[in-house]
Coordinates of C-alpha atoms in Angstrom, one line a residue:
Chain W
M1 CA 40.0 52.1 37.0
K2 CA 40.8 48.9 38.9
A3 CA 42.0 51.0 41.8
W4 CA 38.7 52.9 41.8
M5 CA 36.7 49.7 41.9
T6 CA 38.9 48.4 44.7
A7 CA 38.1 51.4 46.8
L8 CA 34.4 51.0 46.0
W9 CA 34.5 47.3 46.9
A10 CA 36.3 48.0 50.2
I11 CA 33.6 50.5 51.2
V12 CA 30.7 48.2 50.2
L13 CA 32.3 45.2 52.0
R14 CA 32.9 47.2 55.2
E15 CA 29.2 48.3 55.2
A16 CA 28.0 44.8 54.5
L17 CA 30.2 43.3 57.3
R18 CA 29.0 46.0 59.7
F19 CA 25.4 45.3 58.8
A20 CA 25.9 41.5 59.2
S21 CA 27.3 42.1 62.7
Q22 CA 24.3 44.2 63.7
R23 CA 21.6 41.5 63.9
G24 CA 19.3 43.9 65.8
R25 CA 19.4 46.4 62.9
F26 CA 18.5 43.6 60.4
L27 CA 15.7 42.4 62.6
A28 CA 14.3 45.9 63.2
A29 CA 14.5 46.6 59.4
L30 CA 12.3 43.5 58.8
V31 CA 9.9 43.7 61.8
R32 CA 8.9 47.3 61.1
P33 CA 7.3 46.7 57.6
L34 CA 6.0 43.2 58.7
V35 CA 4.1 44.8 61.5
W36 CA 2.6 47.2 59.0
L37 CA 1.8 44.4 56.6
V38 CA 0.3 41.9 59.1
V39 CA -1.3 44.2 61.8
F40 CA -1.9 47.6 60.2
A41 CA -3.1 46.2 56.9
A42 CA -5.4 43.7 58.5
G43 CA -7.2 46.5 60.4
F44 CA -7.4 48.8 57.4
R45 CA -8.5 46.3 54.7
A46 CA -12.1 46.6 55.8
A47 CA -12.0 50.4 56.3
L48 CA -10.2 51.4 53.1
G49 CA -11.8 50.3 49.9
L50 CA -9.6 50.5 46.8
S51 CA -10.7 51.0 43.3
I52 CA -8.8 49.6 40.3
I53 CA -5.9 51.9 39.6
P54 CA -2.8 51.3 37.4
P55 CA -0.8 49.1 37.5
Y56 CA -3.4 46.8 39.0
Q57 CA -5.8 45.0 36.5
T58 CA -8.3 44.0 39.1
Y59 CA -9.4 44.7 42.7
I60 CA -6.6 44.1 45.2
T61 CA -6.5 43.6 48.9
Y62 CA -5.0 46.4 51.0
E63 CA -2.1 44.1 51.9
V64 CA -1.2 43.9 48.2
Y65 CA -1.5 47.7 47.9
I66 CA 0.9 48.6 50.6
V67 CA 3.7 46.1 49.7
P68 CA 5.5 48.6 47.4
G69 CA 5.1 51.3 50.0
L70 CA 6.7 49.1 52.6
C71 CA 9.6 48.3 50.2
G72 CA 10.1 52.1 50.0
M73 CA 9.8 52.3 53.8
I74 CA 12.6 49.8 54.2
Q75 CA 14.8 51.9 51.9
L76 CA 13.8 55.2 53.5
F77 CA 14.7 53.9 57.0
N78 CA 17.9 52.3 55.6
G79 CA 18.9 55.6 53.9
M80 CA 18.4 57.4 57.3
Q81 CA 20.3 54.6 59.1
S82 CA 23.2 55.1 56.7
S83 CA 23.0 58.8 57.4
L84 CA 23.1 58.0 61.1
S85 CA 26.1 55.8 60.6
L86 CA 27.8 58.6 58.7
V87 CA 27.2 61.0 61.6
Y88 CA 28.5 58.3 64.0
D89 CA 31.6 57.9 61.7
Q90 CA 32.2 61.6 61.9
E91 CA 32.0 61.5 65.7
M92 CA 34.2 58.4 65.9
G93 CA 36.7 59.6 63.4
S94 CA 36.2 56.9 60.8
M95 CA 35.0 59.5 58.3
R96 CA 38.4 61.2 58.5
L97 CA 40.0 58.0 57.4
L98 CA 37.7 57.7 54.5
L99 CA 38.1 61.3 53.4
T100 CA 41.9 61.2 53.5
S101 CA 41.8 58.5 50.8
P102 CA 43.4 59.8 47.6
F103 CA 40.3 59.1 45.5
P104 CA 38.0 62.0 44.8
R105 CA 35.5 62.8 47.5
W106 CA 32.5 62.3 45.2
W107 CA 33.6 58.8 44.4
L108 CA 34.1 58.0 48.1
L109 CA 30.6 59.3 49.0
F110 CA 29.1 57.6 46.0
S111 CA 30.7 54.3 47.1
K112 CA 29.2 54.8 50.6
L113 CA 25.8 55.4 48.9
L114 CA 26.1 52.2 46.8
A115 CA 27.0 50.3 49.9
G116 CA 23.8 51.5 51.6
V117 CA 21.7 50.6 48.5
A118 CA 23.1 47.1 48.5
V119 CA 22.2 46.6 52.1
S120 CA 18.7 48.0 51.5
I121 CA 18.0 45.7 48.5
L122 CA 19.0 42.7 50.7
Q123 CA 16.4 43.8 53.3
V124 CA 13.7 44.3 50.6
A125 CA 14.4 40.8 49.1
V126 CA 14.0 39.2 52.5
F127 CA 10.8 41.2 53.1
L128 CA 9.3 40.2 49.7
A129 CA 10.1 36.6 50.4
I130 CA 8.3 36.7 53.8
A131 CA 5.4 38.5 52.2
A132 CA 5.2 35.8 49.6
A133 CA 5.3 33.2 52.3
L134 CA 2.3 35.0 53.9
G135 CA 0.4 34.7 50.6
I136 CA 1.1 38.1 49.1
E137 CA 2.5 37.0 45.8
L138 CA 3.5 39.2 42.9
P139 CA 4.0 38.4 39.2
L140 CA 7.3 36.5 38.8
L141 CA 8.6 39.0 36.4
G142 CA 8.0 41.7 39.0
Y143 CA 10.6 40.2 41.4
F144 CA 13.3 40.8 38.7
A145 CA 12.0 44.0 37.2
V146 CA 11.9 45.7 40.6
L147 CA 15.7 45.3 41.1
P148 CA 16.7 48.3 38.8
A149 CA 13.8 50.4 40.4
L150 CA 15.1 49.6 43.9
I151 CA 18.7 50.7 42.8
V152 CA 17.4 54.0 41.6
T153 CA 15.1 54.6 44.6
G154 CA 17.8 53.4 47.0
L155 CA 20.2 55.9 45.5
M156 CA 17.8 58.7 45.9
L157 CA 16.9 57.9 49.5
G158 CA 20.6 57.3 50.3
A159 CA 21.6 60.6 48.8
L160 CA 19.0 62.3 50.9
G161 CA 20.5 60.6 54.0
L162 CA 24.0 61.7 52.8
L163 CA 22.7 65.3 52.5
I164 CA 21.2 65.2 56.0
S165 CA 24.4 63.8 57.5
S166 CA 26.4 66.6 56.0
T167 CA 24.3 69.1 58.0
I168 CA 24.2 67.2 61.3
R169 CA 27.2 67.3 63.6
Q170 CA 26.0 65.3 66.6
L171 CA 24.2 62.0 67.0
E172 CA 21.9 63.7 69.5
N173 CA 20.4 65.8 66.7
F174 CA 19.3 62.8 64.8
A175 CA 16.0 62.4 66.6
G176 CA 14.9 65.5 64.7
V177 CA 15.4 63.6 61.4
M178 CA 12.8 61.1 62.5
N179 CA 10.3 63.8 63.2
F180 CA 11.0 66.1 60.4
V181 CA 12.1 63.8 57.5
I182 CA 11.1 60.2 57.9
F183 CA 7.5 60.5 59.2
P184 CA 6.4 63.4 56.9
M185 CA 7.9 61.7 53.9
F186 CA 6.3 58.4 54.6
F187 CA 2.8 59.5 55.7
L188 CA 2.6 62.3 53.0
S189 CA 3.0 59.8 50.2
S190 CA 1.1 57.1 48.3
A191 CA 2.7 54.4 50.4
L192 CA -0.3 53.7 52.6
Y193 CA -3.2 55.2 50.5
P194 CA -3.6 56.1 46.9
L195 CA -3.6 59.8 46.1
W196 CA -7.2 59.9 45.0
K197 CA -8.1 58.8 48.5
M198 CA -6.1 61.7 50.0
Q199 CA -7.9 64.0 47.6
E200 CA -11.2 63.1 49.1
S201 CA -10.2 64.5 52.5
S202 CA -7.8 67.4 51.4
A203 CA -6.8 68.7 48.0
L204 CA -3.8 70.5 49.6
L205 CA -2.5 67.3 51.3
R206 CA -2.9 65.5 48.0
D207 CA -0.8 68.2 46.2
I208 CA 1.9 67.9 48.9
C209 CA 1.9 64.1 48.4
A210 CA 2.2 64.6 44.7
V211 CA 5.4 66.6 45.0
N212 CA 6.9 64.3 47.6
P213 CA 9.8 62.4 45.9
F214 CA 9.0 59.4 48.2
T215 CA 5.6 59.1 46.5
H216 CA 7.3 58.7 43.1
A217 CA 9.8 56.3 44.6
V218 CA 6.9 54.1 45.8
E219 CA 5.1 54.4 42.5
L220 CA 8.3 53.4 40.6
I221 CA 8.6 50.3 42.8
R222 CA 4.8 49.6 42.5
F223 CA 4.9 49.6 38.7
A224 CA 8.1 47.7 38.5
L225 CA 6.7 45.0 40.7
Y226 CA 4.1 44.4 37.9
G227 CA 6.7 44.6 35.1
Q228 CA 5.7 48.1 34.1
M229 CA 7.6 51.3 33.9
N230 CA 6.3 54.6 35.3
W231 CA 8.4 57.2 33.4
M232 CA 7.2 60.2 35.3
A233 CA 8.0 58.5 38.6
L234 CA 11.5 57.7 37.3
L235 CA 12.1 61.3 36.2
W236 CA 11.1 62.6 39.7
V237 CA 13.3 60.1 41.4
V238 CA 16.3 60.8 39.2
V239 CA 15.9 64.6 39.6
A240 CA 15.5 64.2 43.4
F241 CA 18.7 62.0 43.4
A242 CA 20.6 64.6 41.5
V243 CA 19.5 67.4 43.7
C244 CA 20.3 65.5 47.0
M245 CA 23.7 64.2 45.7
L246 CA 24.8 67.7 44.6
G247 CA 23.7 69.0 47.9
A248 CA 25.6 66.3 49.8
L249 CA 28.8 66.9 47.7
W250 CA 28.5 70.6 48.5
G251 CA 28.0 69.8 52.2
Y252 CA 31.2 67.6 52.2
D253 CA 33.3 70.0 50.1
P254 CA 36.5 70.7 52.1
E255 CA 36.5 74.3 50.9
R256 CA 33.0 74.8 52.3
T257 CA 33.8 72.8 55.4
M258 CA 36.5 75.4 56.1
M259 CA 33.9 78.1 56.3
R260 CA 31.6 76.4 58.7
R261 CA 33.3 73.9 60.9
K262 CA 35.9 74.1 63.5
A263 CA 38.5 71.4 62.9
R264 CA 38.2 68.8 65.6
Chain L
M1 CA 64.0 68.9 48.9
T2 CA 61.0 66.5 49.0
G3 CA 59.3 65.4 52.3
L4 CA 56.9 67.9 53.7
E5 CA 57.1 71.7 53.1
L6 CA 54.7 74.4 54.4
S7 CA 55.0 78.0 53.6
D8 CA 52.8 80.9 55.0
V9 CA 49.9 78.6 55.9
S10 CA 47.2 80.6 57.7
Y11 CA 43.7 79.6 58.7
S12 CA 40.8 81.3 60.5
Y13 CA 37.6 79.9 61.9
A14 CA 34.7 81.5 60.0
A15 CA 32.4 81.2 63.0
T16 CA 34.6 83.1 65.5
G17 CA 37.1 84.8 63.2
R18 CA 39.8 83.6 65.5
K19 CA 43.1 82.9 63.7
A20 CA 44.0 79.3 64.4
L21 CA 47.2 79.4 62.3
D22 CA 49.2 82.4 61.3
G23 CA 51.9 82.2 58.6
V24 CA 53.1 78.8 59.5
R25 CA 56.3 77.9 57.7
F26 CA 58.6 74.9 58.2
S27 CA 59.8 71.7 56.4
V28 CA 60.6 68.1 57.3
E29 CA 63.2 66.3 55.2
P30 CA 62.8 62.6 54.3
G31 CA 64.2 60.3 57.0
R32 CA 63.8 62.9 59.7
F33 CA 61.7 62.8 62.9
C34 CA 60.2 66.2 63.4
A35 CA 58.2 67.0 66.6
L36 CA 55.5 69.6 66.3
L37 CA 55.6 70.8 69.9
G38 CA 52.9 72.9 71.2
P39 CA 50.6 73.3 74.3
N40 CA 46.9 72.4 74.0
G41 CA 45.1 74.8 71.7
A42 CA 48.3 75.7 69.8
G43 CA 46.7 74.8 66.5
K44 CA 48.3 71.4 66.0
S45 CA 45.1 69.5 65.2
T46 CA 43.9 72.3 62.8
L47 CA 47.3 72.0 61.0
Y48 CA 46.8 68.2 60.7
A49 CA 43.3 68.8 59.3
L50 CA 44.9 71.0 56.7
L51 CA 47.7 68.6 55.9
T52 CA 45.2 65.8 55.3
R53 CA 42.9 68.1 53.3
L54 CA 40.0 67.6 55.6
I55 CA 39.8 71.3 55.4
V56 CA 41.4 73.5 52.8
A57 CA 43.9 76.3 53.6
P58 CA 42.8 79.6 52.1
Q59 CA 46.3 80.9 52.3
G60 CA 49.8 79.4 51.9
R61 CA 51.2 76.3 50.3
I62 CA 51.6 72.7 51.5
S63 CA 53.8 70.4 49.5
V64 CA 53.9 66.6 50.1
A65 CA 56.7 64.7 48.4
G66 CA 56.9 67.5 45.8
Y67 CA 53.2 67.6 45.1
D68 CA 51.1 70.7 45.9
L69 CA 48.2 69.6 48.1
A70 CA 45.9 72.3 46.6
R71 CA 46.8 71.6 42.9
A72 CA 47.4 67.8 43.0
P73 CA 45.5 66.6 46.0
R74 CA 45.2 63.0 44.9
A75 CA 48.9 62.6 44.3
A76 CA 49.7 64.3 47.6
L77 CA 47.2 62.3 49.7
A78 CA 48.5 59.1 48.1
R79 CA 51.9 59.8 49.7
I80 CA 50.6 60.6 53.2
G81 CA 50.2 58.1 56.0
V82 CA 48.2 59.5 58.9
V83 CA 47.5 58.6 62.5
F84 CA 44.8 60.8 64.0
Q85 CA 44.6 61.8 67.6
Q86 CA 41.2 60.1 67.9
P87 CA 41.3 56.3 67.1
T88 CA 39.7 55.5 63.7
L89 CA 39.2 51.7 64.0
D90 CA 36.3 49.3 63.5
L91 CA 36.4 47.7 66.9
D92 CA 34.3 44.6 66.0
M93 CA 36.4 43.7 63.0
T94 CA 39.7 41.9 63.0
V95 CA 43.1 43.7 62.7
R96 CA 43.5 42.3 59.2
R97 CA 40.0 43.4 58.0
N98 CA 40.7 46.9 59.3
M99 CA 44.0 46.9 57.4
S100 CA 42.3 45.5 54.2
Y101 CA 39.7 48.3 54.3
F102 CA 42.4 50.9 54.4
A103 CA 44.4 49.2 51.7
G104 CA 41.3 49.3 49.5
L105 CA 40.9 53.0 50.2
H106 CA 44.3 53.4 48.6
G107 CA 43.5 51.1 45.7
L108 CA 45.4 48.1 46.9
S109 CA 43.8 44.7 46.7
G110 CA 44.6 40.9 46.4
R111 CA 48.1 39.7 46.8
D112 CA 49.6 43.2 46.7
A113 CA 47.5 44.2 49.6
A114 CA 48.1 41.0 51.6
V115 CA 51.9 41.4 51.2
A116 CA 51.8 45.1 52.2
I117 CA 49.6 44.4 55.2
D118 CA 51.8 41.6 56.5
A119 CA 54.9 43.7 56.0
A120 CA 53.4 46.7 57.8
L121 CA 52.1 44.5 60.7
D122 CA 55.5 42.8 61.0
R123 CA 57.3 46.1 61.1
L124 CA 55.2 47.1 64.2
A125 CA 55.5 43.5 65.7
M126 CA 51.7 43.0 65.3
L127 CA 51.6 40.2 62.7
E128 CA 50.7 37.6 65.3
R129 CA 47.6 39.6 66.2
A130 CA 46.3 40.0 62.7
G131 CA 43.3 37.6 63.3
E132 CA 42.2 39.3 66.6
K133 CA 39.3 41.6 66.9
V134 CA 40.4 45.2 67.6
R135 CA 38.2 45.3 70.6
A136 CA 40.4 42.7 72.2
L137 CA 43.5 44.7 71.9
N138 CA 44.9 47.1 74.5
G139 CA 45.4 50.8 73.8
G140 CA 49.1 50.4 73.0
H141 CA 48.4 47.6 70.4
R142 CA 45.6 49.5 68.9
R143 CA 47.9 52.5 68.3
R144 CA 50.6 50.2 66.9
M145 CA 48.0 48.8 64.5
E146 CA 47.0 52.3 63.4
I147 CA 50.6 53.2 62.7
A148 CA 51.1 49.9 60.8
R149 CA 47.9 50.8 58.8
A150 CA 49.3 54.2 57.9
L151 CA 52.4 52.4 56.4
I152 CA 50.6 50.0 54.1
H153 CA 50.9 52.2 51.0
K154 CA 54.5 53.1 51.8
P155 CA 53.9 56.8 52.4
E156 CA 56.7 59.3 51.9
V157 CA 55.3 61.5 54.7
L158 CA 54.0 60.1 58.0
L159 CA 51.8 62.4 60.1
L160 CA 50.9 61.5 63.7
D161 CA 48.7 63.7 65.8
E162 CA 49.4 63.1 69.5
P163 CA 49.4 59.4 69.0
T164 CA 50.3 58.6 72.6
V165 CA 47.3 60.2 74.2
G166 CA 45.7 57.9 76.7
L167 CA 48.5 55.4 76.7
D168 CA 50.5 54.2 79.8
A169 CA 54.2 55.1 80.1
A170 CA 55.5 51.8 78.8
A171 CA 53.3 51.9 75.7
R172 CA 54.2 55.5 75.1
R173 CA 57.9 54.8 75.2
A174 CA 57.6 51.8 72.9
I175 CA 55.5 53.6 70.3
T176 CA 57.8 56.7 70.4
A177 CA 60.8 54.4 69.9
H178 CA 59.1 52.5 67.0
V179 CA 58.3 55.7 65.1
H180 CA 61.9 57.1 65.6
E181 CA 63.1 53.8 64.0
L182 CA 60.6 54.2 61.2
A183 CA 61.9 57.7 60.4
E184 CA 65.4 56.3 59.8
T185 CA 64.0 54.1 57.0
G186 CA 62.9 56.9 54.8
P187 CA 59.7 58.8 55.4
A188 CA 59.5 62.3 56.7
V189 CA 57.8 62.0 60.1
L190 CA 55.8 64.9 61.7
W191 CA 54.8 64.0 65.3
A192 CA 52.5 66.4 67.1
T193 CA 52.9 66.4 70.9
H194 CA 52.9 68.5 74.0
L195 CA 55.1 66.1 75.9
V196 CA 58.8 67.0 75.7
D197 CA 60.0 63.6 76.8
E198 CA 58.9 62.1 73.5
I199 CA 61.6 64.1 71.7
G200 CA 65.2 62.9 71.3
P201 CA 68.2 65.2 71.2
Q202 CA 68.7 64.5 67.5
D203 CA 65.1 65.3 66.5
R204 CA 64.0 68.3 64.7
V205 CA 61.5 70.5 66.6
V206 CA 59.0 73.0 65.5
V207 CA 57.4 74.9 68.5
L208 CA 53.9 76.1 67.7
H209 CA 52.1 78.5 70.0
R210 CA 48.9 80.3 69.4
G211 CA 49.0 79.4 65.7
K212 CA 52.5 80.7 65.1
V213 CA 55.9 79.0 64.8
L214 CA 58.0 80.3 67.6
V215 CA 61.2 78.4 66.7
E216 CA 62.4 75.7 64.4
G217 CA 65.6 73.7 64.7
G218 CA 67.4 70.8 66.3
A219 CA 66.2 69.8 69.8
A220 CA 69.6 70.2 71.3
E221 CA 70.1 73.5 69.6
I222 CA 66.8 74.9 70.9
A223 CA 67.5 73.7 74.4
S224 CA 70.9 75.5 74.2
G225 CA 72.4 74.7 77.5
S226 CA 69.1 74.4 79.3
T227 CA 66.6 71.6 79.0
L228 CA 64.0 71.5 76.1
S229 CA 61.3 71.3 78.8
D230 CA 62.5 74.5 80.4
R231 CA 62.8 76.3 77.1
F232 CA 59.4 75.2 76.0
I233 CA 57.8 76.5 79.2
E234 CA 59.8 79.7 78.9
M235 CA 58.6 80.2 75.3
T236 CA 55.0 79.3 75.7
G237 CA 54.3 80.0 79.4
A238 CA 52.8 76.5 79.4
H239 CA 53.4 74.0 82.1
E240 CA 54.0 70.6 80.6
E241 CA 51.6 67.9 81.6
V242 CA 53.0 65.2 83.7
P243 CA 53.3 62.1 81.6
A244 CA 51.0 59.2 82.5

């Protein structure tokens, strides 16, 4: 077991060191949600009235509403960034080194996933600290209760990235991921507007939002930030994680690889 | 015999149906340097992908240090050291950090890993560069580092896929000599190349062409009165590339 943990630690440490050396990536990961929080929310707070909906006990400002969605956004982008780095590793050959380790492939991929989750939680922590400095404070308990929620949502979004990376062979194809995965997942969710608001304009769009796993990831984070548990959201996220992870393991299976790829 | 043994290994690409390897059978004994000699497109890299289980052979058997790669992949992979044709290094990390990462992937940590890393770097005369970033190293030193990395876990089989590609003549000669010396210390070494001048008269040679083994034996025996280069061209119709 010690050897397994050693391999996991080696993979997590490598990802952390790579992330630490990429200051631009860290800055971009923070600037993106902060622009939404400071600029977008300021413009929308007057246009978008919010009623009292769980877990909130009172009327809230729009800035407060979108904080959980922006935490999810950080993890969504991080999951895709990890996926991009996996495709890069495949092109550069580092993936070969990883996959020739004697540990089972599922453990190596799960370790990669955990490394990405650790990096995403670090980004969310810094974001929440800046949000608090800007006056958007949450219950103290929420800062602790959100940690397990972020681990689960991070695993789900990371597994999605892993699944995508198993289907993409070239970095050039990655732009499609932005258009067909990140943007639809983010905008068709409860990250920016509650589902009842969406219902007012389109019942179909509301239904699409309701089955989007990212909606449930955001709701899990939202409830956890207020020290509450949303069991239905947890179930959705866990099921989505299981589906994506199984798909990724299938995608990286050497026996299936044999059928599709030409050895490079 | 332990070392590396292949019997009737075949592989076809699903997309094209082209047979990349056809009934490949040969063995490499411990302590021997065996050159897998073949022109570009002979199937060498596909064979290395099979030997490292990046892809799985639907037919045939691969045995590493007595372990069947299909039935006991973990035990077999734990006994393989590999240097891929394409460098697999984190350029912005130090040599030691790259080595530690690899040691971790084989379950080595702490003092055991530090001792193994120092010994492997020392063996390739790279110990004094342990603190340098890989980006600062020249091509020859990067390759040496990759070979040292492949030795950390004391593999019984060492696989090198055209490790001298892109290196100048001096670096090529130095690395070839290093690996010949390494083979004398115990591991079975399989060295893929298309350059005949990397092969010594005492080496074992497997000539691979269009996915098939054309001949297997001692270099001098295959040359049989002629030169290995002439025999290679004669067998494969390939004109050896002029070394850099």
